[in-house]
mmCIF file of C-alpha atoms in Angstrom:
data_model
loop_
_atom_site.group_PDB
_atom_site.id
_atom_site.type_symbol
_atom_site.label_atom_id
_atom_site.label_comp_id
_atom_site.label_asym_id
_atom_site.label_seq_id
_atom_site.Cartn_x
_atom_site.Cartn_y
_atom_site.Cartn_z
ATOM 1 C CA MET A 241 12.670 23.191 33.495
ATOM 2 C CA VAL A 242 10.959 19.927 32.633
ATOM 3 C CA LYS A 243 9.326 20.047 36.062
ATOM 4 C CA LYS A 244 7.392 23.192 35.149
ATOM 5 C CA GLU A 245 7.119 22.102 31.558
ATOM 6 C CA GLY A 246 5.492 18.758 32.991
ATOM 7 C CA ASN A 247 3.338 20.662 35.981
ATOM 8 C CA ARG A 248 1.642 22.975 32.982
ATOM 9 C CA PHE A 249 1.249 20.010 30.740
ATOM 10 C CA GLY A 250 -1.134 17.944 33.963
ATOM 11 C CA ILE A 251 -2.641 21.318 34.824
ATOM 12 C CA PHE A 252 -3.605 21.671 31.166
ATOM 13 C CA LEU A 253 -5.100 18.298 30.959
ATOM 14 C CA ILE A 254 -7.249 18.682 34.237
ATOM 15 C CA VAL A 255 -8.726 21.890 32.730
ATOM 16 C CA CYS A 256 -9.136 20.146 29.531
ATOM 17 C CA PHE A 257 -10.973 17.039 30.756
ATOM 18 C CA LEU A 258 -13.314 19.319 32.813
ATOM 19 C CA ILE A 259 -14.569 21.416 30.234
ATOM 20 C CA ILE A 260 -15.120 18.070 28.326
ATOM 21 C CA GLY A 261 -16.973 16.601 31.359
ATOM 22 C CA PHE A 262 -18.940 20.098 31.544
ATOM 23 C CA LEU A 263 -19.866 19.953 27.890
ATOM 24 C CA ILE A 264 -20.823 16.200 28.127
ATOM 25 C CA ALA A 265 -22.940 16.962 31.139
ATOM 26 C CA ASN A 266 -24.631 19.916 29.186
ATOM 27 C CA LEU A 267 -25.571 17.772 26.065
ATOM 28 C CA ILE A 268 -26.755 14.859 28.355
ATOM 29 C CA ASN A 269 -28.966 17.298 29.890
ATOM 30 C CA THR A 270 -30.234 19.030 26.901
ATOM 31 C CA LEU A 271 -30.711 16.039 24.842
ATOM 32 C CA GLY A 272 -32.626 14.877 28.168
ATOM 33 C CA LEU A 273 -31.477 11.059 27.329
ATOM 34 C CA PHE A 274 -31.684 10.408 31.335
ATOM 35 C CA LYS A 275 -35.012 11.426 31.688
ATOM 36 C CA LYS A 276 -38.031 8.573 31.610
ATOM 37 C CA ASN A 277 -40.258 8.211 28.724
ATOM 38 C CA TYR A 278 -43.846 8.106 30.067
ATOM 39 C CA THR A 279 -44.977 7.486 26.468
ATOM 40 C CA PRO A 280 -47.418 4.072 26.710
ATOM 41 C CA LYS A 281 -46.923 0.985 23.969
ATOM 42 C CA GLU A 282 -50.260 1.307 23.186
ATOM 43 C CA ILE A 283 -52.767 4.243 23.019
ATOM 44 C CA PRO A 284 -54.560 4.373 26.640
ATOM 45 C CA ASN A 285 -58.236 3.106 26.347
ATOM 46 C CA SER A 286 -59.590 5.203 29.176
ATOM 47 C CA GLU A 287 -58.812 7.890 31.924
ATOM 48 C CA GLN A 288 -58.037 5.412 34.732
ATOM 49 C CA GLU A 289 -55.324 3.556 32.168
ATOM 50 C CA ILE A 290 -53.882 7.150 32.242
ATOM 51 C CA LEU A 291 -53.814 7.235 35.890
ATOM 52 C CA ASN A 292 -52.826 3.415 36.430
ATOM 53 C CA ASN A 293 -49.848 3.932 34.222
ATOM 54 C CA CYS A 294 -48.415 7.181 35.756
ATOM 55 C CA GLN A 295 -49.641 6.573 39.573
ATOM 56 C CA ASP A 296 -46.739 6.470 42.368
ATOM 57 C CA LEU A 297 -44.882 9.455 40.795
ATOM 58 C CA ILE A 298 -43.543 12.584 42.174
ATOM 59 C CA LEU A 299 -45.635 15.749 40.769
ATOM 60 C CA GLU A 300 -43.351 16.667 37.833
ATOM 61 C CA GLU A 301 -42.760 13.080 36.809
ATOM 62 C CA GLU A 302 -46.704 12.603 37.040
ATOM 63 C CA VAL A 303 -47.660 15.508 34.842
ATOM 64 C CA LYS A 304 -44.767 14.514 32.550
ATOM 65 C CA CYS A 305 -46.791 10.592 32.276
ATOM 66 C CA TRP A 306 -50.139 12.396 31.567
ATOM 67 C CA ARG A 307 -49.024 14.337 29.051
ATOM 68 C CA ASP A 308 -47.051 11.668 27.293
ATOM 69 C CA ASN A 309 -50.063 9.325 27.655
ATOM 70 C CA VAL A 310 -52.551 12.179 25.748
ATOM 71 C CA LYS A 311 -49.669 13.194 23.305
ATOM 72 C CA THR A 312 -50.397 9.483 21.883
ATOM 73 C CA PHE A 313 -54.226 10.368 20.401
ATOM 74 C CA TYR A 314 -54.272 14.228 21.063
ATOM 75 C CA LYS A 315 -56.059 16.331 18.787
ATOM 76 C CA PHE A 316 -56.525 20.091 18.697
ATOM 77 C CA THR A 317 -60.423 20.408 17.527
ATOM 78 C CA PRO A 318 -62.400 23.897 18.116
ATOM 79 C CA THR A 319 -65.171 23.180 20.574
ATOM 80 C CA GLU A 320 -68.156 25.384 21.736
ATOM 81 C CA ASP A 321 -67.223 26.266 25.666
ATOM 82 C CA SER A 322 -70.773 24.995 26.639
ATOM 83 C CA ILE A 323 -70.028 21.574 25.662
ATOM 84 C CA THR A 324 -67.929 18.579 28.000
ATOM 85 C CA LEU A 325 -66.318 15.967 26.408
ATOM 86 C CA SER A 326 -66.142 12.462 27.631
ATOM 87 C CA PHE A 327 -62.597 10.608 27.495
ATOM 88 C CA LYS A 328 -63.744 8.932 24.501
ATOM 89 C CA GLU A 329 -64.965 11.448 22.490
ATOM 90 C CA LEU A 330 -61.712 13.531 23.568
ATOM 91 C CA LYS A 331 -59.624 10.926 22.429
ATOM 92 C CA GLU A 332 -61.797 10.138 19.147
ATOM 93 C CA LYS A 333 -62.383 13.982 18.409
ATOM 94 C CA GLY A 334 -60.110 15.810 20.115
ATOM 95 C CA GLY A 335 -60.583 19.309 21.917
ATOM 96 C CA ASP A 336 -59.448 22.638 22.492
ATOM 97 C CA CYS A 337 -57.624 24.341 25.300
ATOM 98 C CA ARG A 338 -60.857 24.299 27.507
ATOM 99 C CA ASN A 339 -61.662 20.424 27.022
ATOM 100 C CA TRP A 340 -57.790 19.594 27.722
ATOM 101 C CA ALA A 341 -57.386 22.048 30.682
ATOM 102 C CA PHE A 342 -60.366 20.059 32.090
ATOM 103 C CA PHE A 343 -59.602 16.844 31.367
ATOM 104 C CA TYR A 344 -55.886 17.315 33.117
ATOM 105 C CA LYS A 345 -57.671 18.886 36.186
ATOM 106 C CA GLU A 346 -59.724 15.695 36.887
ATOM 107 C CA LEU A 347 -56.617 13.560 36.282
ATOM 108 C CA GLY A 348 -55.095 15.779 38.820
ATOM 109 C CA GLU A 349 -57.878 15.492 41.217
ATOM 110 C CA LYS A 350 -58.617 11.859 41.294
ATOM 111 C CA SER A 351 -54.662 11.634 41.655
ATOM 112 C CA GLY A 352 -55.115 13.147 45.365
ATOM 113 C CA PHE A 353 -54.052 16.742 43.826
ATOM 114 C CA ASN A 354 -55.275 20.254 44.230
ATOM 115 C CA THR A 355 -56.676 21.623 41.277
ATOM 116 C CA ASP A 356 -58.005 24.653 39.205
ATOM 117 C CA THR A 357 -57.906 25.824 35.494
ATOM 118 C CA ILE A 358 -56.765 29.277 35.081
ATOM 119 C CA LEU A 359 -58.923 31.072 31.895
ATOM 120 C CA ILE A 360 -56.198 34.082 30.697
ATOM 121 C CA GLU A 361 -58.314 36.490 28.747
ATOM 122 C CA LEU A 362 -56.400 38.728 26.002
ATOM 123 C CA ASN A 363 -58.714 41.178 23.808
ATOM 124 C CA LYS A 364 -60.899 38.399 21.748
ATOM 125 C CA PHE A 365 -58.539 35.543 22.350
ATOM 126 C CA ASN A 366 -59.266 33.571 25.554
ATOM 127 C CA HIS A 367 -57.038 30.583 26.497
ATOM 128 C CA ARG A 368 -57.553 28.130 29.226
ATOM 129 C CA ILE A 369 -55.081 26.096 31.236
ATOM 130 C CA ALA A 370 -54.758 23.494 34.000
ATOM 131 C CA LEU A 371 -52.905 24.084 37.536
ATOM 132 C CA ILE A 372 -52.110 21.080 39.690
ATOM 133 C CA ASN A 373 -50.568 21.539 43.368
ATOM 134 C CA ASN A 374 -49.615 18.815 45.797
ATOM 135 C CA GLY A 375 -49.091 21.627 48.322
ATOM 136 C CA LYS A 376 -45.466 22.262 47.772
ATOM 137 C CA ASP A 377 -44.707 22.340 44.033
ATOM 138 C CA TYR A 378 -47.131 23.064 41.270
ATOM 139 C CA CYS A 379 -47.494 22.798 37.652
ATOM 140 C CA MET A 380 -48.988 24.067 34.634
ATOM 141 C CA ILE A 381 -50.303 22.110 31.863
ATOM 142 C CA ASP A 382 -51.408 23.616 28.361
ATOM 143 C CA GLN A 383 -52.575 21.038 26.047
ATOM 144 C CA THR A 384 -48.969 19.000 25.564
ATOM 145 C CA SER A 385 -47.028 21.345 27.267
ATOM 146 C CA TYR A 386 -46.014 21.460 31.158
ATOM 147 C CA TRP A 387 -43.962 23.458 33.410
ATOM 148 C CA CYS A 388 -43.691 22.490 37.184
ATOM 149 C CA MET A 389 -42.070 25.062 40.180
ATOM 150 C CA VAL A 390 -41.094 24.575 43.493
ATOM 151 C CA LEU A 391 -43.215 26.715 46.006
ATOM 152 C CA LYS A 392 -41.362 26.341 49.219
ATOM 153 C CA ASP A 393 -38.303 24.606 50.373
ATOM 154 C CA ASP A 394 -38.285 21.256 52.892
#
């Protein structure tokens, strides 16, 4: 009788440890405790500084790094589509979705990725995002958000 109760208690403990381990792993993943933070200590002074801060990373990490750098000075400012902003103007005055999409496109091109922007037309509302591709994976960047996907497996 004692042996059966001991075995049940042992199984109960194992199941409890598995459940606790699963919950802790999900919490760590949800909070992003082990994800690298690429926010620079100082606001970048040039596009090249952002590129230097984010070089030699896999695509998703590089895109995250660009976004983390941009968040240090990001401002949303509606801008006429005929106006192309320099890095300095974008940093000081901010820009709209078009300006930020073309900025990310330029970072992607200078990093050797395939790039494009996508114009989304919804009735009278237009929105533009950047698309960055390394031949295998791709990322969409929308101002200070991004999503990355795997296109094909090795």
